Short mmCIF file of C-alpha atoms and ligand atoms in Angstrom, two decimals:
data_model
loop_
_atom_site.label_atom_id
_atom_site.label_comp_id
_atom_site.label_asym_id
_atom_site.label_seq_id
_atom_site.Cartn_x
_atom_site.Cartn_y
_atom_site.Cartn_z
CA MET A 1 -25.05 -10.89 -5.82
CA ILE A 2 -26.88 -9.49 -3.08
CA PHE A 3 -25.62 -5.31 -3.06
CA HIS A 4 -26.79 -3.42 0.32
CA PRO A 5 -26.64 0.69 -1.27
CA ASP A 6 -28.36 1.37 1.64
CA ILE A 7 -25.60 -0.73 4.47
CA TYR A 8 -24.38 2.48 6.18
CA GLU A 9 -27.35 3.46 7.62
CA ARG A 10 -27.63 0.59 9.41
CA PRO A 11 -26.54 -0.22 12.22
CA ALA A 12 -23.02 -1.62 13.38
CA ALA A 13 -24.14 -4.42 14.63
CA GLU A 14 -26.51 -4.77 11.64
CA ILE A 15 -23.24 -3.81 9.12
CA ALA A 16 -21.62 -6.76 10.13
CA ARG A 17 -23.97 -9.10 10.46
CA ILE A 18 -23.74 -8.37 6.48
CA SER A 19 -20.50 -8.24 6.40
CA ASP A 20 -19.12 -11.68 7.82
CA GLY A 21 -22.29 -13.59 6.23
CA LEU A 22 -20.38 -12.50 2.54
CA LEU A 23 -16.60 -13.34 4.56
CA SER A 24 -17.69 -16.28 5.23
CA GLU A 25 -19.58 -17.48 1.91
CA THR A 26 -15.92 -15.78 0.32
CA VAL A 27 -13.58 -18.23 2.27
CA ASP A 28 -15.81 -21.31 1.65
CA ARG A 29 -15.70 -20.61 -2.25
CA ALA A 30 -11.93 -19.87 -2.35
CA ILE A 31 -11.65 -22.90 -0.84
CA ALA A 32 -13.63 -24.89 -2.97
CA CYS A 33 -13.06 -23.29 -6.23
CA SER A 34 -9.41 -21.35 -6.50
CA PRO A 35 -6.35 -23.63 -5.96
CA TYR A 36 -4.35 -21.26 -4.18
CA TYR A 37 -6.70 -21.03 -1.38
CA GLY A 38 -7.97 -25.02 -1.25
CA GLU A 39 -4.17 -24.97 -0.76
CA ALA A 40 -3.34 -22.69 1.92
CA LEU A 41 -6.31 -22.39 3.55
CA ALA A 42 -7.12 -26.91 4.13
CA ALA A 43 -5.96 -26.57 7.93
CA ILE A 44 -8.30 -24.10 8.69
CA GLY A 45 -12.16 -24.72 9.51
CA PRO A 46 -14.49 -22.23 8.67
CA VAL A 47 -15.04 -18.32 9.24
CA ARG A 48 -17.48 -17.71 10.24
CA SER A 49 -16.94 -13.62 10.60
CA ARG A 50 -14.66 -11.08 11.08
CA SER A 51 -12.96 -11.71 14.43
CA GLY A 52 -11.93 -15.10 13.10
CA LEU A 53 -10.56 -13.66 9.63
CA SER A 54 -6.92 -12.38 10.84
CA ALA A 55 -6.31 -16.30 11.98
CA LEU A 56 -5.98 -16.82 8.38
CA PRO A 57 -2.73 -16.07 6.69
CA THR A 58 -1.95 -12.73 4.15
CA THR A 59 -2.17 -13.36 0.53
CA PRO A 60 1.57 -12.02 -1.14
CA LYS A 61 1.85 -10.17 -4.30
CA GLU A 62 3.99 -12.40 -5.28
CA ALA A 63 1.53 -15.20 -4.81
CA LEU A 64 -0.01 -13.52 -7.32
CA GLN A 65 2.59 -12.37 -9.77
CA ALA A 66 3.73 -16.33 -8.89
CA ARG A 67 1.47 -18.42 -9.67
CA PRO A 68 -2.33 -15.93 -11.10
CA ASP A 69 -3.85 -19.42 -13.11
CA ASP A 70 -4.46 -20.86 -9.23
CA PHE A 71 -6.50 -18.45 -7.72
CA LEU A 72 -8.57 -18.35 -10.83
CA ALA A 73 -12.42 -19.91 -9.28
CA VAL A 74 -14.18 -20.16 -12.64
CA PRO A 75 -13.79 -21.45 -15.57
CA ALA A 76 -12.48 -19.50 -18.59
CA ARG A 77 -15.84 -19.50 -20.32
CA GLU A 78 -16.78 -17.02 -18.02
CA ILE A 79 -13.94 -14.03 -17.93
CA VAL A 80 -15.35 -10.95 -19.28
CA GLU A 81 -12.93 -8.54 -19.40
CA LEU A 82 -9.25 -8.96 -18.36
CA VAL A 83 -7.60 -6.25 -16.76
CA SER A 84 -4.30 -5.21 -14.73
CA THR A 85 -2.37 -3.61 -12.52
CA THR A 86 0.56 -0.61 -13.87
CA GLY A 87 3.41 -3.03 -12.37
CA THR A 88 5.37 -0.38 -10.17
CA THR A 89 6.25 -3.04 -7.85
CA GLY A 90 7.84 -6.07 -10.14
CA GLU A 91 5.19 -8.09 -12.68
CA PRO A 92 2.18 -6.31 -13.32
CA VAL A 93 -1.06 -8.40 -11.65
CA PHE A 94 -3.70 -9.60 -14.96
CA VAL A 95 -6.86 -9.22 -13.14
CA PRO A 96 -10.42 -11.42 -14.66
CA MET A 97 -13.48 -10.98 -14.29
CA THR A 98 -17.35 -11.67 -15.42
CA ARG A 99 -19.60 -10.67 -15.73
CA ASN A 100 -21.03 -10.51 -12.28
CA ASP A 101 -17.19 -8.12 -11.06
CA VAL A 102 -18.15 -5.61 -13.60
CA GLU A 103 -21.93 -5.33 -11.65
CA ARG A 104 -20.49 -5.07 -8.54
CA LEU A 105 -17.34 -2.55 -9.70
CA SER A 106 -19.85 -0.59 -11.33
CA GLU A 107 -21.86 -0.60 -9.01
CA THR A 108 -19.01 1.08 -6.60
CA GLU A 109 -18.41 3.38 -8.90
CA ARG A 110 -22.06 4.64 -8.80
CA ARG A 111 -22.28 5.01 -5.10
CA GLY A 112 -18.90 7.32 -5.59
CA PHE A 113 -20.07 9.76 -7.95
CA SER A 114 -23.97 9.55 -5.42
CA TRP A 115 -21.66 10.87 -3.11
CA LEU A 116 -20.36 13.82 -4.54
CA GLY A 117 -23.60 14.73 -5.86
CA ALA A 118 -24.16 13.15 -9.68
CA ALA A 119 -27.51 13.36 -11.33
CA PRO A 120 -28.95 12.11 -14.12
CA GLY A 121 -28.56 15.10 -15.95
CA MET A 122 -25.23 15.84 -15.70
CA ARG A 123 -22.03 15.11 -17.23
CA PHE A 124 -18.50 14.47 -16.42
CA HIS A 125 -15.12 15.65 -18.01
CA LEU A 126 -13.16 11.27 -18.45
CA ALA A 127 -10.10 12.19 -17.97
CA ALA A 128 -8.90 8.27 -17.39
CA THR A 129 -7.90 5.81 -20.14
CA MET A 130 -10.20 3.57 -21.19
CA ASP A 131 -7.55 1.32 -22.37
CA ASN A 132 -4.44 -0.53 -21.82
CA LEU A 133 -6.30 -2.70 -19.72
CA PHE A 134 -6.56 -0.49 -17.46
CA VAL A 135 -10.13 -0.87 -15.03
CA ALA A 136 -10.26 2.72 -13.53
CA GLY A 137 -11.64 3.60 -17.05
CA LEU A 138 -13.48 1.41 -17.39
CA ALA A 139 -14.86 1.53 -14.11
CA TYR A 140 -16.08 5.69 -14.38
CA HIS A 141 -17.20 4.59 -17.16
CA GLU A 142 -20.29 2.50 -16.46
CA GLY A 143 -21.15 4.04 -12.63
CA LEU A 144 -22.03 7.07 -14.80
CA ARG A 145 -23.80 4.92 -16.97
CA LYS A 146 -25.64 3.30 -13.14
CA ILE A 147 -26.29 6.92 -11.73
CA GLY A 148 -28.02 7.77 -15.74
CA ALA A 149 -25.09 10.59 -16.23
CA ALA A 150 -23.58 10.90 -19.57
CA ALA A 151 -19.75 10.29 -19.85
CA ILE A 152 -16.99 12.52 -22.05
CA ARG A 153 -14.46 9.61 -22.80
CA VAL A 154 -11.72 12.42 -23.08
CA GLY A 155 -8.78 9.94 -21.99
CA VAL A 156 -5.40 10.84 -21.57
CA GLN A 157 -5.52 13.70 -24.03
CA PRO A 158 -2.63 16.48 -24.56
CA ALA A 159 -4.00 19.40 -21.83
CA GLN A 160 -5.19 22.24 -24.49
CA ARG A 161 -7.54 19.07 -25.85
CA HIS A 162 -9.16 19.23 -22.50
CA LEU A 163 -9.38 22.80 -21.73
CA ASP A 164 -11.55 23.11 -25.40
CA LEU A 165 -13.69 19.86 -24.68
CA MET A 166 -14.16 21.80 -20.59
CA ARG A 167 -15.46 25.41 -22.46
CA ALA A 168 -17.36 23.72 -25.12
CA LEU A 169 -19.16 21.00 -23.55
CA ARG A 170 -18.61 22.66 -19.13
CA PRO A 171 -19.29 19.20 -17.53
CA ASP A 172 -20.68 19.15 -14.07
CA GLY A 173 -18.08 16.48 -12.76
CA ILE A 174 -14.23 15.70 -14.07
CA VAL A 175 -12.76 12.37 -12.92
CA ALA A 176 -9.01 12.67 -12.57
CA VAL A 177 -5.51 12.22 -11.29
CA PRO A 178 -4.65 15.04 -9.64
CA SER A 179 -1.10 15.35 -11.48
CA MET A 180 -2.66 16.33 -14.57
CA MET A 181 -5.51 18.34 -13.07
CA ALA A 182 -2.58 20.64 -11.74
CA ALA A 183 -0.59 20.50 -14.97
CA LEU A 184 -3.84 21.99 -16.44
CA ALA A 185 -3.60 24.84 -13.70
CA ARG A 186 -0.93 25.57 -14.72
CA LEU A 187 -0.89 25.88 -18.51
CA ALA A 188 -4.04 28.11 -17.68
CA ARG A 189 -2.83 30.56 -15.72
CA GLU A 190 0.21 30.60 -18.56
CA ALA A 191 -1.94 30.80 -21.25
CA GLY A 192 -4.45 33.51 -19.00
CA ILE A 193 -6.89 30.92 -19.46
CA ASP A 194 -9.79 31.39 -16.64
CA LEU A 195 -9.84 28.14 -15.51
CA ARG A 196 -12.86 28.97 -12.96
CA ALA A 197 -14.62 29.85 -15.48
CA ILE A 198 -14.69 26.39 -17.30
CA ALA A 199 -13.87 24.57 -14.35
CA PRO A 200 -16.59 21.88 -13.39
CA ALA A 201 -18.05 21.85 -9.63
CA ARG A 202 -16.97 18.69 -8.31
CA ALA A 203 -13.27 16.27 -8.71
CA LEU A 204 -13.20 12.97 -8.20
CA LEU A 205 -10.03 12.44 -8.51
CA ILE A 206 -7.81 9.06 -8.33
CA GLY A 207 -4.03 7.82 -8.01
CA ASP A 208 -2.23 9.93 -5.54
CA ALA A 209 -3.77 11.32 -2.48
CA ILE A 210 -4.82 14.51 -2.08
CA ARG A 211 -4.69 14.54 1.76
CA GLY A 212 -2.47 14.66 4.05
CA ALA A 213 -2.23 12.59 7.24
CA ASP A 214 -4.70 15.14 9.17
CA LEU A 215 -7.17 13.88 6.14
CA THR A 216 -7.05 17.80 5.46
CA SER A 217 -6.17 19.05 1.65
CA ASN A 218 -2.05 18.27 1.19
CA ALA A 219 -0.66 20.35 -0.99
CA LEU A 220 -1.88 18.96 -3.98
CA GLY A 221 -4.53 19.58 -2.93
CA ARG A 222 -4.32 23.26 -2.63
CA ILE A 223 -2.66 24.06 -4.93
CA ILE A 224 -6.02 22.27 -7.21
CA GLU A 225 -8.44 23.53 -5.07
CA ALA A 226 -6.94 27.08 -5.46
CA ALA A 227 -7.24 26.58 -9.60
CA TRP A 228 -9.56 24.42 -9.88
CA GLY A 229 -12.23 26.25 -6.91
CA SER A 230 -14.06 22.74 -7.16
CA GLU A 231 -14.88 20.04 -4.47
CA LEU A 232 -12.47 17.60 -4.21
CA PHE A 233 -13.40 14.50 -3.42
CA SER A 234 -10.32 11.53 -3.06
CA THR A 235 -10.57 8.04 -4.10
CA TYR A 236 -8.19 5.15 -3.85
CA GLY A 237 -8.63 2.04 -6.19
CA LEU A 238 -7.26 -1.37 -6.98
CA THR A 239 -7.12 -3.30 -9.63
CA GLU A 240 -6.84 -6.08 -7.28
CA ALA A 241 -10.32 -5.39 -5.28
CA GLY A 242 -11.70 -4.70 -8.70
CA THR A 243 -13.16 -2.00 -6.67
CA ALA A 244 -12.57 1.56 -4.57
CA PHE A 245 -12.87 3.58 -1.44
CA HIS A 246 -14.37 6.73 -1.47
CA GLU A 247 -14.49 10.32 -0.28
CA CYS A 248 -18.03 11.93 0.87
CA ALA A 249 -18.71 15.51 1.26
CA ALA A 250 -17.16 15.03 4.32
CA HIS A 251 -13.66 14.55 3.10
CA ARG A 252 -13.13 13.28 6.42
CA GLY A 253 -11.39 9.48 4.61
CA LEU A 254 -12.12 7.22 2.28
CA HIS A 255 -15.09 5.32 3.94
CA ILE A 256 -15.46 1.40 2.83
CA HIS A 257 -17.83 -0.10 1.41
CA PRO A 258 -18.76 -2.93 3.21
CA ASP A 259 -20.85 -5.50 1.70
CA ILE A 260 -18.63 -5.14 -1.39
CA LEU A 261 -14.71 -5.42 0.89
CA LEU A 262 -13.22 -5.38 4.71
CA ALA A 263 -10.48 -3.81 5.39
CA GLU A 264 -7.45 -4.16 7.76
CA VAL A 265 -4.47 -2.50 8.32
CA VAL A 266 -1.50 -4.59 9.64
CA ASP A 267 1.67 -4.42 11.19
CA GLU A 268 5.12 -6.97 9.46
CA SER A 269 3.18 -10.13 11.35
CA GLY A 270 -0.30 -9.61 9.51
CA ALA A 271 -1.56 -8.54 13.20
CA PRO A 272 -4.21 -5.71 12.81
CA LEU A 273 -2.98 -2.55 13.40
CA PRO A 274 -5.24 -0.13 16.51
CA PRO A 275 -7.27 3.30 14.57
CA GLY A 276 -4.77 5.60 13.44
CA GLU A 277 -1.77 3.23 13.51
CA ALA A 278 0.33 3.33 10.14
CA GLY A 279 0.39 -0.40 8.62
CA GLU A 280 -0.30 -1.78 5.67
CA LEU A 281 -3.46 -2.32 3.85
CA VAL A 282 -4.66 -5.31 3.54
CA ILE A 283 -8.26 -6.63 1.68
CA THR A 284 -10.30 -9.30 1.72
CA THR A 285 -12.89 -8.92 -1.10
CA LEU A 286 -16.85 -9.93 -0.78
CA GLN A 287 -19.04 -10.65 -4.01
CA VAL A 288 -16.08 -12.01 -6.27
CA GLU A 289 -16.69 -14.47 -8.68
CA ALA A 290 -13.70 -14.73 -10.76
CA MET A 291 -9.85 -14.07 -9.06
CA PRO A 292 -11.84 -13.35 -5.10
CA LEU A 293 -8.87 -12.14 -2.50
CA ILE A 294 -8.52 -13.56 1.28
CA ARG A 295 -6.28 -11.37 3.67
CA TYR A 296 -4.17 -10.13 0.33
CA ARG A 297 -1.14 -7.51 0.80
CA THR A 298 -1.89 -4.10 -0.61
CA GLY A 299 1.70 -2.86 0.01
CA ASP A 300 -0.12 0.29 0.82
CA ILE A 301 0.62 1.94 3.91
CA THR A 302 -2.63 3.93 5.13
CA PHE A 303 -4.17 3.54 8.60
CA VAL A 304 -8.08 2.98 10.05
CA VAL A 305 -9.42 6.67 10.87
CA PRO A 306 -10.80 6.48 14.24
CA GLY A 307 -13.99 7.60 14.96
CA ASP A 308 -17.15 8.09 12.97
CA CYS A 309 -17.69 9.91 10.11
CA PRO A 310 -19.84 13.48 10.83
CA CYS A 311 -21.84 12.40 7.59
CA GLY A 312 -22.99 9.67 9.47
CA ARG A 313 -21.90 6.53 7.86
CA GLY A 314 -21.25 3.63 8.94
CA GLY A 315 -18.68 1.54 8.53
CA MET A 316 -14.48 1.65 8.34
CA ARG A 317 -12.78 4.43 6.47
CA ILE A 318 -8.80 4.57 5.69
CA GLY A 319 -6.58 7.76 5.52
CA PRO A 320 -4.62 8.97 2.33
CA ILE A 321 -2.49 5.99 1.14
CA LEU A 322 0.93 7.12 3.01
CA GLY A 323 3.41 5.35 0.20
CA ARG A 324 3.92 2.34 -1.03
CA LYS A 325 5.62 -0.25 1.20
CA ALA A 326 8.43 -1.42 -0.74
CA HIS A 327 8.88 2.23 -1.19
CA ARG A 328 9.88 3.37 2.59
CA LEU A 329 13.71 4.81 3.16
CA LYS A 330 15.72 5.00 5.39
CA VAL A 331 18.22 8.17 4.90
CA LYS A 332 21.41 9.03 7.20
CA GLY A 333 18.64 7.41 10.36
CA THR A 334 15.50 8.87 9.46
CA THR A 335 12.86 6.83 7.88
CA VAL A 336 10.57 8.66 5.63
CA TYR A 337 8.11 7.27 2.73
CA PRO A 338 9.24 8.76 -0.71
CA LYS A 339 5.52 10.23 -0.80
CA THR A 340 5.91 12.53 1.94
CA ILE A 341 9.60 14.28 0.01
CA GLU A 342 7.02 14.54 -2.68
CA ASP A 343 3.96 16.48 -1.62
CA ALA A 344 6.99 18.77 -0.17
CA LEU A 345 8.50 19.62 -3.33
CA VAL A 346 5.15 19.70 -4.45
CA ALA A 347 4.26 23.19 -2.36
CA ILE A 348 7.24 24.90 -3.84
CA ASP A 349 7.58 27.94 -6.29
CA GLY A 350 9.68 27.04 -9.45
CA ILE A 351 9.17 23.57 -9.18
CA GLU A 352 8.07 22.28 -13.00
CA ASN A 353 8.23 18.52 -12.08
CA PHE A 354 10.79 16.41 -10.18
CA VAL A 355 11.78 12.49 -9.96
CA LEU A 356 13.36 10.84 -7.02
CA VAL A 357 16.12 8.59 -7.03
CA ALA A 358 16.77 6.16 -4.32
CA GLU A 359 20.70 4.28 -4.14
CA CYS A 360 21.61 2.02 -1.33
CA GLU A 361 25.49 3.67 0.36
CA ALA A 362 28.14 1.43 1.41
CA ASP A 363 26.88 1.76 4.86
CA GLY A 364 23.92 -0.24 3.92
CA THR A 365 21.15 3.28 3.76
CA ASP A 366 20.03 5.20 1.25
CA ARG A 367 21.10 7.54 -0.24
CA LEU A 368 18.44 10.76 -1.91
CA LEU A 369 18.51 12.58 -5.23
CA VAL A 370 16.29 14.45 -5.89
CA ARG A 371 16.07 16.15 -9.80
CA VAL A 372 14.22 18.98 -10.20
CA GLY A 373 13.03 19.91 -13.14
CA THR A 374 12.50 24.11 -13.10
CA ARG A 375 12.86 26.84 -15.55
CA ARG A 376 13.81 29.46 -13.55
CA SER A 377 18.06 30.36 -12.24
CA ALA A 378 19.30 27.27 -9.94
CA ASP A 379 20.69 29.32 -8.01
CA ALA A 380 22.03 28.89 -3.49
CA ALA A 381 18.99 30.62 -2.47
CA PHE A 382 16.28 27.94 -4.28
CA ARG A 383 19.15 24.95 -3.27
CA ASN A 384 18.03 25.95 0.62
CA ALA A 385 14.96 26.38 0.15
CA ILE A 386 14.27 23.36 -1.23
CA GLY A 387 16.40 21.72 1.27
CA GLU A 388 14.83 23.70 4.06
CA THR A 389 11.41 23.04 3.42
CA LEU A 390 12.09 18.86 2.70
CA LEU A 391 13.68 18.97 6.03
CA ALA A 392 10.93 20.95 7.56
CA LYS A 393 8.15 18.57 6.07
CA ALA A 394 9.79 14.96 5.34
CA ARG A 395 13.03 15.66 8.33
CA VAL A 396 16.27 14.21 5.28
CA THR A 397 18.35 16.32 3.56
CA PRO A 398 18.70 14.51 0.37
CA GLU A 399 21.32 16.01 -2.27
CA ILE A 400 19.71 18.30 -5.08
CA VAL A 401 20.17 18.76 -8.96
CA PHE A 402 18.97 21.28 -10.75
CA GLU A 403 17.61 20.21 -15.05
CA SER A 404 15.58 21.13 -17.31
CA PRO A 405 11.68 19.99 -17.26
CA ALA A 406 12.04 18.20 -20.18
CA SER A 407 14.65 16.32 -19.18
CA VAL A 408 13.03 15.07 -15.83
CA ASP A 409 9.91 14.98 -17.95
CA ALA A 410 12.24 11.91 -20.14
CA SER A 411 12.45 10.15 -17.15
CA LEU A 412 8.98 10.31 -15.73
CA TYR A 413 7.86 8.47 -18.75
CA GLU A 414 10.70 6.59 -20.08
CA GLY A 415 9.19 3.40 -21.93
CA GLY A 416 6.03 5.15 -22.64
CA ARG A 417 4.47 4.78 -18.93
CA ARG A 418 0.27 5.27 -18.64
CA LYS A 419 1.16 6.87 -15.32
CA PRO A 420 4.43 9.41 -13.98
CA ARG A 421 6.60 7.45 -12.60
CA THR A 422 8.28 9.76 -9.95
CA PHE A 423 10.63 7.71 -7.79
CA ILE A 424 13.24 5.09 -8.91
CA ASP A 425 14.39 2.81 -6.90
CA ARG A 426 18.23 1.82 -7.72
CA ARG A 427 18.98 -0.13 -4.32
ZN1 ZN B 501 -18.52 9.73 5.54
#
């Protein structure tokens, strides 16, 4: 494996040359070593540049779920880690990794941490779990080790434990999911704790978008910024790709690491879309040994950010994840992603938590129910305020029912889930 940590500083033609060389290697090796690609790409000649990429068939997640062993491109004795996706849509995918694949993962996170200012001597509060086959916890731990900064492996703990440890150890940074940061802010406010006095200077946020389509902070991002005062850095990781995308200090989209991964945003037919247009994110892994993926359909909707990043780094950037393709709703003629509705709900005072439930109407359209957890009296004024916000921000008027926060929580974490499930699809 050859990493190019300075790849972003090189001229565009040089970045393309490096990516193209690694792509060519990836395709040749996948055809030779992975039974799935040996079959799927048998009739297709070598691919020598990214312009030839769109001629290749896309790889659906279903293929990976149905024939995982056929994607393995190394002997079993070379596998040192097995990680898995959460299985938000369908069966979880188990991803094998070699020692070099773990090294590739570490290098990506080293870059992400260095962009947010991590340095030797610093300490980071890691609120991402290391266990349950979760790749991100491992990635952050490895990334910090490469930086030379200290990892405080807190994992998933009660809110009070997080606050106690932050007060005792004063970390320079935190890695967490945005909803946890918002929940900690609420608890600190209720308990009269001055969060800003113990808040780390920077936070790396994974799992949910903290930016809107215009790349500025969305409601969730603004809530966290106001309560913590930390500089927020968004990141988007993909278990199957064994890597992540990172925001730089300019906060203008998520940079791709061009010697680690290639990305495209495509329409239904798999044809690449122009910058700014939303479609499905498709990735091709570079320098992966155990399970290389070529034109893998992630099921996530985003767009290529047009223009150059003010930070000066070259290579492609993507916007925030706007939603899951499988979760796209058609409510009374309006197409909407649950994420848009969730972003709007987060900003409404008095809503503690929520779950969206989609069902199929007799006429084939989608019926959407919003279960709102609140301690407020559920009067008509509150209901109207929610209705108006959803109409303004998401252009939908779903049914709203009020419940206790505990009853909503029970649905969010039903079956001991690792991440709260805010969208229940019964269609
Ligand atoms: Zn940048």
